[in-house]
PDB file of C-alpha atoms in Angstrom:
ATOM      1  CA  MET A   1      57.279 240.076 -86.196  1.00 61.00           C
ATOM      2  CA  THR A   2      58.211 237.524 -83.840  1.00 69.00           C
ATOM      3  CA  PRO A   3      56.272 236.776 -80.986  1.00 67.00           C
ATOM      4  CA  PRO A   4      57.252 237.565 -77.482  1.00 66.00           C
ATOM      5  CA  VAL A   5      59.144 234.518 -75.997  1.00 57.00           C
ATOM      6  CA  GLU A   6      56.751 232.747 -73.383  1.00 56.00           C
ATOM      7  CA  VAL A   7      59.054 231.704 -70.223  1.00 54.00           C
ATOM      8  CA  ARG A   8      57.546 229.068 -68.361  1.00 63.00           C
ATOM      9  CA  PRO A   9      57.408 229.124 -64.744  1.00 70.00           C
ATOM     10  CA  ALA A  10      59.471 226.049 -64.311  1.00 69.00           C
ATOM     11  CA  GLU A  11      62.145 226.908 -66.443  1.00 71.00           C
ATOM     12  CA  SER A  12      62.460 230.528 -65.017  1.00 85.00           C
ATOM     13  CA  ALA A  13      63.194 228.875 -61.419  1.00 86.00           C
ATOM     14  CA  GLY A  14      66.876 228.418 -61.492  1.00 87.00           C
ATOM     15  CA  ARG A  15      67.104 231.970 -62.528  1.00 90.00           C
ATOM     16  CA  ARG A  16      65.155 233.026 -59.760  1.00 91.00           C
ATOM     17  CA  ALA A  17      67.041 231.190 -57.404  1.00 91.00           C
ATOM     18  CA  LEU A  18      70.249 232.563 -58.334  1.00 92.00           C
ATOM     19  CA  TRP A  19      68.855 236.446 -58.532  1.00 94.00           C
ATOM     20  CA  LEU A  20      67.308 235.634 -54.822  1.00 93.00           C
ATOM     21  CA  ALA A  21      71.017 233.972 -53.608  1.00 94.00           C
ATOM     22  CA  VAL A  22      72.639 237.354 -55.227  1.00 95.00           C
ATOM     23  CA  ALA A  23      70.340 239.376 -53.317  1.00 95.00           C
ATOM     24  CA  ALA A  24      70.839 237.805 -50.194  1.00 95.00           C
ATOM     25  CA  ALA A  25      74.559 237.850 -50.759  1.00 94.00           C
ATOM     26  CA  VAL A  26      74.450 241.892 -51.141  1.00 95.00           C
ATOM     27  CA  MET A  27      71.802 241.977 -48.140  1.00 94.00           C
ATOM     28  CA  THR A  28      74.493 240.029 -45.908  1.00 93.00           C
ATOM     29  CA  LEU A  29      77.123 242.961 -46.952  1.00 93.00           C
ATOM     30  CA  LEU A  30      74.660 245.704 -46.397  1.00 94.00           C
ATOM     31  CA  LEU A  31      72.714 244.111 -43.112  1.00 93.00           C
ATOM     32  CA  PRO A  32      73.538 241.015 -42.038  1.00 93.00           C
ATOM     33  CA  LEU A  33      71.017 240.574 -39.937  1.00 92.00           C
ATOM     34  CA  ALA A  34      68.740 241.196 -42.984  1.00 94.00           C
ATOM     35  CA  GLY A  35      70.849 238.843 -44.616  1.00 94.00           C
ATOM     36  CA  ILE A  36      69.762 235.882 -42.844  1.00 95.00           C
ATOM     37  CA  VAL A  37      66.502 235.915 -43.534  1.00 95.00           C
ATOM     38  CA  MET A  38      66.977 236.721 -46.921  1.00 95.00           C
ATOM     39  CA  ALA A  39      69.359 233.982 -47.598  1.00 96.00           C
ATOM     40  CA  ILE A  40      67.053 231.358 -45.431  1.00 96.00           C
ATOM     41  CA  PHE A  41      64.248 232.559 -48.261  1.00 95.00           C
ATOM     42  CA  ALA A  42      66.782 232.164 -51.060  1.00 95.00           C
ATOM     43  CA  LEU A  43      68.173 228.695 -49.978  1.00 95.00           C
ATOM     44  CA  ALA A  44      64.454 227.417 -49.671  1.00 95.00           C
ATOM     45  CA  THR A  45      63.769 228.883 -53.298  1.00 94.00           C
ATOM     46  CA  SER A  46      67.024 227.219 -54.912  1.00 93.00           C
ATOM     47  CA  ILE A  47      66.316 223.769 -53.075  1.00 94.00           C
ATOM     48  CA  ARG A  48      62.780 224.143 -54.688  1.00 93.00           C
ATOM     49  CA  ALA A  49      63.622 225.049 -57.831  1.00 92.00           C
ATOM     50  CA  ILE A  50      66.408 221.949 -58.040  1.00 91.00           C
ATOM     51  CA  GLY A  51      63.323 219.843 -57.338  1.00 89.00           C
ATOM     52  CA  THR A  52      61.342 221.389 -59.977  1.00 88.00           C
ATOM     53  CA  LEU A  53      64.284 221.524 -62.760  1.00 87.00           C
ATOM     54  CA  ARG A  54      64.576 218.027 -62.308  1.00 87.00           C
ATOM     55  CA  ALA A  55      61.406 217.476 -62.910  1.00 87.00           C
ATOM     56  CA  ILE A  56      61.468 218.593 -66.014  1.00 85.00           C
ATOM     57  CA  PRO A  57      64.562 218.033 -68.274  1.00 83.00           C
ATOM     58  CA  LYS A  58      66.164 220.756 -67.642  1.00 84.00           C
ATOM     59  CA  PRO A  59      69.638 221.365 -66.502  1.00 86.00           C
ATOM     60  CA  ALA A  60      69.861 222.419 -62.777  1.00 87.00           C
ATOM     61  CA  GLY A  61      72.970 224.470 -62.523  1.00 89.00           C
ATOM     62  CA  THR A  62      71.713 227.883 -61.760  1.00 90.00           C
ATOM     63  CA  ALA A  63      69.763 226.699 -58.915  1.00 90.00           C
ATOM     64  CA  VAL A  64      72.907 224.371 -57.386  1.00 93.00           C
ATOM     65  CA  VAL A  65      74.688 227.604 -57.807  1.00 94.00           C
ATOM     66  CA  GLY A  66      71.916 229.280 -55.942  1.00 94.00           C
ATOM     67  CA  VAL A  67      71.875 227.100 -53.050  1.00 95.00           C
ATOM     68  CA  VAL A  68      76.190 227.068 -52.784  1.00 96.00           C
ATOM     69  CA  LEU A  69      75.609 230.659 -52.878  1.00 96.00           C
ATOM     70  CA  SER A  70      72.919 231.503 -50.429  1.00 96.00           C
ATOM     71  CA  ALA A  71      73.876 228.684 -48.113  1.00 96.00           C
ATOM     72  CA  THR A  72      77.397 230.695 -48.224  1.00 96.00           C
ATOM     73  CA  ALA A  73      75.513 234.006 -47.631  1.00 96.00           C
ATOM     74  CA  LEU A  74      74.002 232.318 -44.899  1.00 96.00           C
ATOM     75  CA  LEU A  75      77.067 231.343 -42.979  1.00 97.00           C
ATOM     76  CA  ILE A  76      78.316 234.791 -43.334  1.00 96.00           C
ATOM     77  CA  SER A  77      75.361 236.669 -42.099  1.00 96.00           C
ATOM     78  CA  ILE A  78      75.002 234.494 -38.725  1.00 96.00           C
ATOM     79  CA  ALA A  79      78.992 234.868 -38.401  1.00 95.00           C
ATOM     80  CA  VAL A  80      78.508 238.719 -38.727  1.00 94.00           C
ATOM     81  CA  THR A  81      75.379 239.117 -36.603  1.00 94.00           C
ATOM     82  CA  SER A  82      77.050 236.603 -33.702  1.00 94.00           C
ATOM     83  CA  LEU A  83      79.935 238.829 -33.442  1.00 91.00           C
ATOM     84  CA  GLN A  84      78.007 242.258 -33.512  1.00 91.00           C
ATOM     85  CA  PHE A  85      76.175 240.759 -30.924  1.00 93.00           C
ATOM     86  CA  TYR A  86      78.874 239.332 -29.116  1.00 92.00           C
ATOM     87  CA  PHE A  87      81.176 242.843 -29.575  1.00 92.00           C
ATOM     88  CA  GLY A  88      77.760 245.212 -29.135  1.00 93.00           C
ATOM     89  CA  ASP A  89      78.725 247.126 -26.024  1.00 93.00           C
ATOM     90  CA  GLU A  90      82.841 247.820 -27.148  1.00 93.00           C
ATOM     91  CA  LEU A  91      81.449 248.796 -30.439  1.00 92.00           C
ATOM     92  CA  ALA A  92      78.723 251.026 -29.200  1.00 94.00           C
ATOM     93  CA  ALA A  93      81.295 252.766 -27.111  1.00 93.00           C
ATOM     94  CA  TYR A  94      83.775 252.951 -29.566  1.00 92.00           C
ATOM     95  CA  THR A  95      81.075 254.709 -31.161  1.00 92.00           C
ATOM     96  CA  GLU A  96      80.466 257.214 -28.539  1.00 93.00           C
ATOM     97  CA  CYS A  97      83.829 257.937 -28.623  1.00 92.00           C
ATOM     98  CA  GLY A  98      84.467 258.403 -32.528  1.00 88.00           C
ATOM     99  CA  ARG A  99      81.639 261.159 -32.035  1.00 91.00           C
ATOM    100  CA  GLY A 100      83.472 263.317 -29.472  1.00 87.00           C
ATOM    101  CA  ALA A 101      86.872 262.844 -31.242  1.00 86.00           C
ATOM    102  CA  GLY A 102      87.473 265.727 -33.273  1.00 85.00           C
ATOM    103  CA  THR A 103      91.132 264.761 -34.154  1.00 90.00           C
ATOM    104  CA  VAL A 104      93.030 262.014 -35.400  1.00 90.00           C
ATOM    105  CA  ALA A 105      94.598 261.466 -32.289  1.00 91.00           C
ATOM    106  CA  ALA A 106      91.727 261.133 -30.614  1.00 92.00           C
ATOM    107  CA  GLN A 107      90.173 258.930 -33.568  1.00 90.00           C
ATOM    108  CA  ASN A 108      93.247 256.577 -32.599  1.00 90.00           C
ATOM    109  CA  GLN A 109      92.717 256.647 -29.180  1.00 92.00           C
ATOM    110  CA  CYS A 110      89.144 255.303 -29.692  1.00 92.00           C
ATOM    111  CA  VAL A 111      90.704 252.470 -31.894  1.00 90.00           C
ATOM    112  CA  GLU A 112      92.837 251.303 -29.435  1.00 90.00           C
ATOM    113  CA  GLN A 113      90.145 251.433 -26.865  1.00 91.00           C
ATOM    114  CA  LEU A 114      88.298 249.288 -29.077  1.00 91.00           C
ATOM    115  CA  GLU A 115      91.293 246.928 -29.380  1.00 86.00           C
ATOM    116  CA  ARG A 116      91.647 246.430 -25.326  1.00 87.00           C
ATOM    117  CA  ALA A 117      87.917 246.115 -25.104  1.00 89.00           C
ATOM    118  CA  MET A 118      88.057 243.598 -27.381  1.00 86.00           C
ATOM    119  CA  GLU A 119      91.129 241.604 -25.930  1.00 83.00           C
ATOM    120  CA  LYS A 120      89.506 241.894 -22.714  1.00 85.00           C
ATOM    121  CA  LYS A 121      86.266 239.801 -23.977  1.00 85.00           C
ATOM    122  CA  LEU A 122      88.263 237.375 -26.086  1.00 80.00           C
ATOM    123  CA  PRO A 123      90.596 235.834 -23.561  1.00 74.00           C
ATOM    124  CA  PHE A 124      92.898 233.453 -25.491  1.00 73.00           C
ATOM    125  CA  LEU A 125      94.396 236.785 -27.194  1.00 66.00           C
ATOM    126  CA  GLU A 126      97.654 238.142 -25.437  1.00 69.00           C
ATOM    127  CA  PRO A 127      97.425 242.026 -24.631  1.00 69.00           C
ATOM    128  CA  GLY A 128      98.594 244.037 -27.988  1.00 66.00           C
ATOM    129  CA  GLN A 129      97.644 240.950 -30.440  1.00 64.00           C
ATOM    130  CA  VAL A 130      94.659 242.657 -31.985  1.00 67.00           C
ATOM    131  CA  ARG A 131      95.464 245.438 -34.509  1.00 67.00           C
ATOM    132  CA  PHE A 132      93.368 247.053 -37.244  1.00 67.00           C
ATOM    133  CA  PRO A 133      94.822 247.922 -40.110  1.00 64.00           C
ATOM    134  CA  PHE A 134      92.816 250.619 -40.717  1.00 58.00           C
ATOM    135  CA  PRO A 135      89.778 252.289 -38.547  1.00 55.00           C
ATOM    136  CA  PRO A 136      86.650 250.114 -37.793  1.00 52.00           C
TER     137      PRO A 136
END
């Protein structure tokens, strides 16, 4: 019987950074505001892992992928969260309208109201330019 393989914390730093970056990307898709926090934590862990892995003669590829993935998740979550805050009133009105819409025609009217409200908030768009391919 072979003894269990002992993994030193410094050698597993790259994998840990990559897993945290993946968790940050998933969290960005589910809850963008929580994705910001998780992505910052994953980014800091990934940067520390690069230094740790370079201190010992180990490749830092997984930690570099962790940096790239967590930085991408951070940018996406910041963008989505800022859009949610910017269009907060319009999205709340759409939610209320959707609760009372019992037919498909009423739901389509709610989508059209959301489109018009977003066009008013974005002055560089022409009327009728915002079209959702599917209900938000």
